[in-house]
CSV table of C-alpha atoms in Angstrom, one decimal:
chain,number,residue,atom,x,y,z
A,1,MET,CA,140.4,71.6,21.7
A,2,SER,CA,140.6,73.3,25.0
A,3,THR,CA,144.0,73.8,26.6
A,4,ALA,CA,143.4,71.3,29.4
A,5,ARG,CA,142.5,68.5,27.0
A,6,SER,CA,145.0,69.2,24.3
A,7,SER,CA,147.8,69.2,26.8
A,8,ILE,CA,147.3,65.5,27.6
A,9,ARG,CA,149.7,63.8,25.2
A,10,PRO,CA,151.5,60.8,26.8
A,11,ARG,CA,153.4,58.8,24.3
A,12,PRO,CA,153.4,55.0,24.2
A,13,GLY,CA,156.2,53.5,26.2
A,14,SER,CA,157.7,56.8,27.4
A,15,GLY,CA,159.4,56.6,30.7
A,16,ASP,CA,158.4,53.1,31.6
A,17,ASP,CA,160.6,50.0,31.1
A,18,ALA,CA,157.4,47.9,31.1
A,19,MET,CA,156.4,49.5,27.9
A,20,THR,CA,159.5,48.8,25.9
A,21,ASP,CA,157.6,46.3,23.6
A,22,ALA,CA,154.9,48.9,22.8
A,23,PRO,CA,153.1,49.0,20.5
A,24,HIS,CA,154.1,45.5,19.3
A,25,GLY,CA,153.5,43.8,22.7
A,26,TRP,CA,149.8,44.7,22.5
A,27,PHE,CA,149.3,42.6,19.4
A,28,ALA,CA,148.7,39.1,20.5
A,29,ALA,CA,148.9,35.5,19.1
A,30,ASP,CA,145.5,34.2,20.2
A,31,TYR,CA,142.3,35.4,21.8
A,32,TYR,CA,143.2,34.5,25.4
A,33,GLU,CA,146.5,36.4,25.5
A,34,PRO,CA,144.9,39.8,24.7
A,35,ARG,CA,142.0,39.1,27.0
A,36,ASP,CA,144.3,38.5,29.9
A,37,ARG,CA,146.4,41.5,29.1
A,38,PHE,CA,143.4,43.7,28.7
A,39,ARG,CA,142.0,42.7,32.0
A,40,ALA,CA,145.3,43.2,33.8
A,41,ALA,CA,145.8,46.7,32.2
A,42,ALA,CA,142.3,47.7,33.1
A,43,ALA,CA,142.7,46.6,36.7
A,44,ALA,CA,146.1,48.3,37.0
A,45,ALA,CA,144.5,51.6,35.7
A,46,GLY,CA,141.8,51.3,38.4
A,47,ALA,CA,138.9,50.5,36.0
A,48,CYS,CA,135.8,48.7,37.0
A,49,LEU,CA,135.7,45.4,35.1
A,50,SER,CA,132.6,43.4,34.2
A,51,THR,CA,132.7,40.0,32.5
A,52,ALA,CA,130.0,38.1,30.7
A,53,VAL,CA,130.9,34.5,30.0
A,54,HIS,CA,129.3,32.9,26.9
A,55,PRO,CA,126.7,30.4,28.1
A,56,SER,CA,127.2,27.8,25.4
A,57,ALA,CA,130.1,28.5,23.0
A,58,THR,CA,133.6,27.6,23.9
A,59,GLY,CA,137.0,28.3,22.4
A,60,PRO,CA,139.9,26.0,21.4
A,61,GLY,CA,140.5,23.3,24.0
A,62,GLY,CA,137.0,23.9,25.5
A,63,ARG,CA,138.0,27.1,27.2
A,64,ASP,CA,135.5,29.7,28.1
A,65,LEU,CA,134.7,32.7,26.0
A,66,SER,CA,133.6,36.1,27.3
A,67,MET,CA,132.9,39.7,26.5
A,68,ASP,CA,134.5,42.2,28.9
A,69,LEU,CA,133.6,45.8,29.9
A,70,ALA,CA,136.1,48.1,31.6
A,71,VAL,CA,135.0,51.5,32.8
A,72,LEU,CA,137.3,54.2,34.1
A,73,GLY,CA,136.3,57.5,35.5
A,74,GLU,CA,133.0,59.3,35.9
A,75,GLY,CA,131.2,62.2,34.2
A,76,PRO,CA,128.5,62.9,31.7
A,77,ASP,CA,130.8,62.6,28.7
A,78,THR,CA,131.7,59.1,27.6
A,79,LEU,CA,134.3,57.7,25.2
A,80,VAL,CA,133.6,54.0,24.1
A,81,VAL,CA,136.1,51.8,22.2
A,82,ILE,CA,134.8,48.5,20.9
A,83,SER,CA,136.9,45.6,19.7
A,84,GLY,CA,136.3,42.2,18.0
A,85,THR,CA,133.0,42.8,16.2
A,86,HIS,CA,134.4,40.6,13.4
A,87,GLY,CA,136.4,38.0,15.2
A,88,PRO,CA,140.1,38.3,14.2
A,89,GLU,CA,139.7,42.0,13.6
A,90,GLY,CA,139.7,42.0,17.4
A,91,TYR,CA,143.5,41.8,17.6
A,92,PRO,CA,144.2,45.4,16.5
A,93,GLY,CA,141.1,46.6,18.4
A,94,ALA,CA,142.3,44.9,21.6
A,95,ALA,CA,145.8,46.3,21.0
A,96,ILE,CA,144.4,49.9,20.9
A,97,GLN,CA,142.3,49.3,24.0
A,98,THR,CA,145.2,47.8,26.0
A,99,GLY,CA,147.6,50.5,24.8
A,100,LEU,CA,145.3,53.2,26.0
A,101,PHE,CA,145.3,51.7,29.4
A,102,GLU,CA,149.0,50.8,29.6
A,103,THR,CA,150.3,54.2,28.3
A,104,GLY,CA,148.2,56.1,30.8
A,105,GLU,CA,146.2,57.7,28.0
A,106,ALA,CA,142.9,56.3,29.3
A,107,ALA,CA,143.7,57.6,32.8
A,108,ALA,CA,144.6,61.0,31.4
A,109,ILE,CA,141.3,61.2,29.6
A,110,ALA,CA,139.4,60.1,32.7
A,111,ALA,CA,141.2,62.8,34.7
A,112,MET,CA,139.6,65.4,32.3
A,113,GLY,CA,136.2,64.3,33.5
A,114,VAL,CA,135.5,61.9,30.6
A,115,ARG,CA,134.3,58.4,31.3
A,116,VAL,CA,136.3,55.8,29.4
A,117,ALA,CA,134.5,52.5,28.5
A,118,MET,CA,136.2,49.7,26.7
A,119,ILE,CA,134.1,46.7,25.3
A,120,HIS,CA,136.5,43.9,24.6
A,121,ALA,CA,135.7,41.0,22.3
A,122,HIS,CA,132.2,41.8,21.0
A,123,ASN,CA,132.5,38.5,19.1
A,124,PRO,CA,134.5,36.2,21.4
A,125,TYR,CA,133.8,33.1,19.4
A,126,GLY,CA,135.0,34.5,16.1
A,127,PHE,CA,138.0,36.1,17.9
A,128,ALA,CA,139.0,32.7,19.4
A,129,TRP,CA,138.4,30.6,16.3
A,130,ASP,CA,139.7,33.2,13.7
A,131,THR,CA,136.4,33.6,11.8
A,132,ARG,CA,134.5,36.8,11.0
A,133,PHE,CA,131.2,35.3,12.0
A,134,ASN,CA,129.9,34.2,15.4
A,135,GLU,CA,128.9,30.8,16.7
A,136,ASP,CA,125.7,30.9,14.7
A,137,ASN,CA,127.4,32.1,11.5
A,138,ILE,CA,126.0,35.6,12.1
A,139,ASP,CA,127.8,38.8,11.1
A,140,LEU,CA,127.3,40.9,14.2
A,141,ASN,CA,127.5,44.1,12.2
A,142,ARG,CA,124.3,43.0,10.4
A,143,ASN,CA,122.6,41.8,13.6
A,144,TYR,CA,121.3,45.1,15.0
A,145,LEU,CA,118.0,45.6,13.2
A,146,ASP,CA,115.4,47.7,15.1
A,147,ASP,CA,112.5,45.6,13.6
A,148,TRP,CA,112.9,41.8,13.4
A,149,ALA,CA,109.3,41.4,12.2
A,150,ASP,CA,110.1,42.8,8.8
A,151,LEU,CA,113.5,41.4,7.7
A,152,PRO,CA,115.3,43.3,4.9
A,153,ASP,CA,115.5,41.6,1.5
A,154,ASN,CA,118.7,41.4,-0.5
A,155,PRO,CA,117.7,40.2,-4.0
A,156,GLY,CA,121.3,40.4,-5.2
A,157,TYR,CA,122.4,37.9,-2.6
A,158,ARG,CA,119.6,35.6,-3.6
A,159,VAL,CA,121.1,35.5,-7.1
A,160,LEU,CA,124.7,34.9,-5.8
A,161,ALA,CA,123.9,32.7,-2.8
A,162,ASP,CA,125.3,29.5,-4.2
A,163,HIS,CA,128.4,31.2,-5.4
A,164,ALA,CA,128.9,33.4,-2.3
A,165,ALA,CA,129.1,30.3,0.0
A,166,PRO,CA,129.7,27.2,-2.1
A,167,GLN,CA,129.5,23.9,-0.1
A,168,ASP,CA,132.0,22.3,-2.6
A,169,ARG,CA,135.5,23.3,-1.7
A,170,SER,CA,137.2,21.8,-4.7
A,171,ALA,CA,139.4,24.1,-6.7
A,172,GLU,CA,137.1,23.8,-9.7
A,173,ALA,CA,134.0,24.7,-7.7
A,174,ILE,CA,135.7,27.7,-6.0
A,175,GLU,CA,137.0,29.0,-9.4
A,176,ALA,CA,133.5,28.6,-10.9
A,177,ALA,CA,132.0,30.5,-8.0
A,178,GLN,CA,134.5,33.3,-8.5
A,179,MET,CA,133.7,33.5,-12.2
A,180,ALA,CA,130.0,33.8,-11.5
A,181,ILE,CA,130.6,36.6,-9.0
A,182,PHE,CA,132.9,38.4,-11.5
A,183,ALA,CA,130.2,38.0,-14.2
A,184,TYR,CA,127.6,39.6,-11.9
A,185,ALA,CA,130.0,42.5,-11.3
A,186,ALA,CA,130.6,42.9,-15.1
A,187,GLU,CA,126.9,43.0,-15.7
A,188,HIS,CA,125.8,45.2,-12.7
A,189,GLY,CA,129.0,47.0,-11.7
A,190,PHE,CA,131.3,46.5,-8.8
A,191,PRO,CA,129.3,48.5,-6.2
A,192,ALA,CA,126.2,46.5,-6.9
A,193,MET,CA,128.2,43.2,-6.5
A,194,GLN,CA,129.8,44.5,-3.3
A,195,ALA,CA,126.4,45.4,-1.9
A,196,ALA,CA,124.8,42.1,-2.9
A,197,LEU,CA,127.5,40.2,-1.1
A,198,THR,CA,128.2,42.3,1.9
A,199,GLN,CA,125.3,44.7,2.8
A,200,GLY,CA,123.7,41.9,4.9
A,201,GLN,CA,121.3,39.1,4.1
A,202,TYR,CA,118.6,37.4,6.2
A,203,SER,CA,117.5,34.5,3.9
A,204,HIS,CA,120.5,32.1,4.0
A,205,PRO,CA,121.6,31.1,7.5
A,206,GLN,CA,124.5,29.1,6.1
A,207,GLY,CA,125.6,31.9,3.8
A,208,VAL,CA,128.1,34.7,4.3
A,209,TYR,CA,127.2,38.1,5.9
A,210,PHE,CA,124.1,36.5,7.4
A,211,GLY,CA,122.4,39.0,9.8
A,212,GLY,CA,120.5,36.4,11.9
A,213,LEU,CA,116.8,36.0,12.6
A,214,GLY,CA,116.9,37.8,16.0
A,215,PRO,CA,119.4,39.4,18.5
A,216,SER,CA,122.4,37.2,19.2
A,217,TRP,CA,124.0,36.6,22.6
A,218,SER,CA,126.7,39.2,21.6
A,219,HIS,CA,124.0,41.7,20.6
A,220,ARG,CA,122.2,41.3,23.9
A,221,THR,CA,125.3,41.4,26.0
A,222,LEU,CA,126.8,44.4,24.2
A,223,GLU,CA,123.6,46.3,24.6
A,224,ALA,CA,123.5,45.7,28.3
A,225,PHE,CA,127.2,46.7,28.7
A,226,TYR,CA,126.7,49.8,26.5
A,227,ARG,CA,123.6,51.0,28.4
A,228,THR,CA,125.5,50.5,31.7
A,229,ALA,CA,128.6,52.3,30.5
A,230,THR,CA,126.8,55.3,29.1
A,231,ASP,CA,124.1,55.6,31.8
A,232,GLY,CA,123.4,59.3,32.3
A,233,ALA,CA,125.8,60.4,29.6
A,234,GLY,CA,125.0,63.5,27.6
A,235,ARG,CA,127.6,63.2,24.9
A,236,ILE,CA,129.1,59.9,23.7
A,237,VAL,CA,131.8,59.1,21.1
A,238,SER,CA,132.0,55.4,20.2
A,239,ILE,CA,134.8,54.0,18.1
A,240,ASP,CA,134.5,50.4,16.6
A,241,VAL,CA,137.7,48.9,15.2
A,242,HIS,CA,137.7,46.9,12.0
A,243,THR,CA,140.1,45.6,9.3
A,244,GLY,CA,140.0,44.2,5.8
A,245,LEU,CA,139.1,47.0,3.5
A,246,GLY,CA,141.3,49.7,1.9
A,247,PRO,CA,145.0,50.4,1.4
A,248,PHE,CA,147.5,48.5,3.6
A,249,GLY,CA,147.6,50.1,7.1
A,250,HIS,CA,145.3,53.0,6.2
A,251,GLY,CA,142.6,53.6,8.8
A,252,GLU,CA,139.6,54.9,6.9
A,253,LEU,CA,137.0,56.6,9.2
A,254,ILE,CA,133.5,55.4,8.3
A,255,PHE,CA,130.1,56.5,9.5
A,256,GLN,CA,126.6,56.1,8.2
A,257,HIS,CA,124.9,59.5,8.2
A,258,ALA,CA,124.2,61.2,4.9
A,259,PRO,CA,125.7,64.6,3.8
A,260,GLY,CA,123.5,67.5,4.6
A,261,THR,CA,122.5,66.2,8.1
A,262,ALA,CA,123.6,67.9,11.2
A,263,LEU,CA,125.5,64.8,12.5
A,264,HIS,CA,127.4,64.5,9.2
A,265,ALA,CA,128.6,68.1,9.6
A,266,ARG,CA,129.6,67.5,13.2
A,267,VAL,CA,131.6,64.3,12.5
A,268,MET,CA,133.4,65.9,9.5
A,269,ALA,CA,134.4,68.9,11.7
A,270,LEU,CA,135.6,66.7,14.6
A,271,TRP,CA,137.9,64.6,12.4
A,272,ASP,CA,139.0,67.4,10.0
A,273,GLY,CA,137.0,66.3,7.0
A,274,GLU,CA,138.5,62.8,6.9
A,275,PRO,CA,135.5,60.5,7.6
A,276,CYS,CA,133.7,58.8,4.7
A,277,THR,CA,130.1,57.9,4.7
A,278,THR,CA,128.5,54.8,3.2
A,279,LYS,CA,125.5,57.0,2.1
A,280,ASP,CA,127.3,58.7,-0.8
A,281,GLY,CA,129.7,56.1,-2.1
A,282,SER,CA,132.8,57.7,-0.6
A,283,SER,CA,133.6,54.8,1.7
A,284,VAL,CA,135.4,51.5,0.9
A,285,SER,CA,132.4,49.9,2.6
A,286,ALA,CA,129.0,49.3,1.0
A,287,ASP,CA,126.0,50.8,2.7
A,288,LEU,CA,125.0,48.1,5.2
A,289,VAL,CA,121.9,47.1,7.1
A,290,GLY,CA,121.5,46.1,10.8
A,291,THR,CA,124.7,47.8,11.8
A,292,LEU,CA,126.0,48.4,15.3
A,293,ASP,CA,126.4,52.2,15.0
A,294,THR,CA,122.8,52.9,14.4
A,295,ALA,CA,121.9,50.6,17.3
A,296,LEU,CA,124.2,52.5,19.7
A,297,GLU,CA,122.2,55.7,19.0
A,298,ARG,CA,119.1,53.8,20.0
A,299,PHE,CA,120.7,52.4,23.2
A,300,ALA,CA,121.4,55.9,24.5
A,301,PRO,CA,118.5,58.0,23.4
A,302,GLN,CA,119.2,60.7,26.0
A,303,ALA,CA,122.6,61.5,24.5
A,304,GLU,CA,124.3,63.0,21.5
A,305,VAL,CA,125.9,59.8,20.1
A,306,ILE,CA,128.7,59.9,17.6
A,307,THR,CA,129.7,56.5,16.3
A,308,LEU,CA,132.7,55.9,14.0
A,309,ALA,CA,134.4,52.8,12.6
A,310,ILE,CA,138.1,52.7,11.9
A,311,GLU,CA,138.6,50.4,8.9
A,312,TYR,CA,142.3,49.4,8.5
A,313,GLY,CA,143.3,48.1,5.1
A,314,THR,CA,145.1,44.8,4.9
A,315,VAL,CA,145.4,42.8,1.6
A,316,ASP,CA,143.5,42.8,-1.7
A,317,PRO,CA,139.7,42.4,-1.5
A,318,ILE,CA,139.6,39.1,-3.3
A,319,GLN,CA,141.9,37.5,-0.7
A,320,VAL,CA,139.8,39.0,2.1
A,321,PHE,CA,136.6,37.6,0.6
A,322,THR,CA,138.0,34.1,-0.2
A,323,ALA,CA,139.3,33.9,3.4
A,324,THR,CA,135.8,34.9,4.6
A,325,GLN,CA,134.2,32.3,2.5
A,326,ALA,CA,136.5,29.6,3.7
A,327,SER,CA,136.1,30.3,7.4
A,328,SER,CA,132.3,30.4,7.1
A,329,TRP,CA,132.4,27.0,5.3
A,330,LEU,CA,134.7,25.6,8.0
A,331,HIS,CA,132.3,26.5,10.8
A,332,VAL,CA,129.1,25.7,8.9
A,333,PHE,CA,129.9,22.6,6.9
A,334,GLY,CA,133.4,21.6,8.0
A,335,ASP,CA,135.3,20.6,11.1
A,336,ARG,CA,136.9,23.5,13.0
A,337,ASP,CA,139.4,21.0,14.4
A,338,GLY,CA,139.8,19.1,11.1
A,339,PRO,CA,142.8,18.9,8.8
A,340,GLU,CA,141.6,21.9,6.7
A,341,ALA,CA,141.3,24.1,9.7
A,342,PRO,CA,144.9,25.3,10.2
A,343,ALA,CA,145.3,26.6,6.6
A,344,ILE,CA,142.0,28.3,6.7
A,345,ARG,CA,142.6,30.0,10.0
A,346,GLN,CA,146.0,31.2,8.7
A,347,ALA,CA,144.4,32.6,5.6
A,348,VAL,CA,141.9,34.5,7.8
A,349,ARG,CA,144.8,35.9,9.9
A,350,ASP,CA,146.7,36.9,6.7
A,351,ALA,CA,143.5,38.7,5.5
A,352,PHE,CA,142.5,40.5,8.6
A,353,TYR,CA,145.6,40.6,10.9
A,354,PRO,CA,148.8,41.2,9.0
A,355,GLN,CA,151.9,40.1,10.9
A,356,SER,CA,153.8,43.3,10.0
A,357,ALA,CA,155.6,45.7,12.3
A,358,GLU,CA,154.7,48.6,9.9
A,359,TRP,CA,151.1,47.6,10.0
A,360,ARG,CA,151.0,47.4,13.8
A,361,GLU,CA,152.6,50.8,14.2
A,362,LYS,CA,150.1,52.3,11.7
A,363,VAL,CA,147.2,50.8,13.6
A,364,TRP,CA,148.3,52.2,17.0
A,365,ASP,CA,149.3,55.6,15.7
A,366,ARG,CA,146.1,56.1,13.8
A,367,GLY,CA,143.9,54.7,16.6
A,368,LEU,CA,145.5,57.0,19.2
A,369,ASP,CA,145.1,60.0,16.9
A,370,VAL,CA,141.4,59.2,16.2
A,371,VAL,CA,140.6,58.9,19.9
A,372,ARG,CA,142.3,62.2,20.7
A,373,ARG,CA,140.5,64.1,18.0
A,374,GLY,CA,137.3,62.5,19.1
A,375,LEU,CA,137.7,64.2,22.5
A,376,ARG,CA,136.9,67.5,20.7
A,377,ALA,CA,133.2,66.4,20.9
A,378,PHE,CA,133.4,67.1,24.7
A,379,ASP,CA,134.9,70.6,24.5
A,380,PRO,CA,132.6,73.3,25.8
A,381,ALA,CA,130.5,74.9,23.1
């Protein structure tokens, strides 16, 4: 990196009594706490804040839900950080966003002539209710198709549909569903099973990893925010924060361009060979369809767009999947305020948002490092 940029290295909490709880104070207990803190931190930094209130969905207690955009600085180069694509995964994403504002890191980046844009709570419904999916049971990271007239088919999911999202929540039914999924993996291999379940499906609206039948409210709102935030940008680095796959606290860097392409080489150089691509099996994620990252390239056709996901590991994949199944069932077939709800919501928290000081520190340190190295994309050629 250039001397000017590499010299900007504020540390979280340094020299400011208000930061003594950092990074732990940025990790909140519910959706409304990080929303309020994010807005306050953005305002204190001098960012321009825009809010889109959801027109129909509400959170616990009937409170409003919103997606927020904060933009700080001007210039043709733009850094974008997105949180909450998958509901409770928003907690660490919001912590990174708020931390960047409260430590002065965002202001330091803006002072270098880089526009900083933060999109908070891509999926406010899932964030508020502790479910991966949105108010329509849509997985937003499968909701960004560029052609809704020809929906992708997922034949593996069709085979596993009844087992992937069983309506019967008895212990016997859940165990039978798991055995059927394990049998599929034994016959076809684990990668095929993972792809069948998670790559995205458009045939079962009440199932898991449903991509929708058209753009969701979150899709339309994020697109409008992103186009506004990156208007006129020549170079863009976008970072979307996720959790649930991989070793505890490790933040795998994931992107979806194949080896041998120019963008693959560029991404690998920027992050020192660490990123993994879903195109060659090196990532903990299956190769997905309808993903946000490919859409971000379409939303800013005038720019070089580099989009990366940070995937922080939490617990074992079976626990993650069973929590995902349960939360989908609760919002599709159950009662989100019913007696089953607290245990299911806690299971989701445990799967996607570990209450561990070590995990939180790993999330913040890795997130800060990934952002800083991403600024290399804006160095003069």
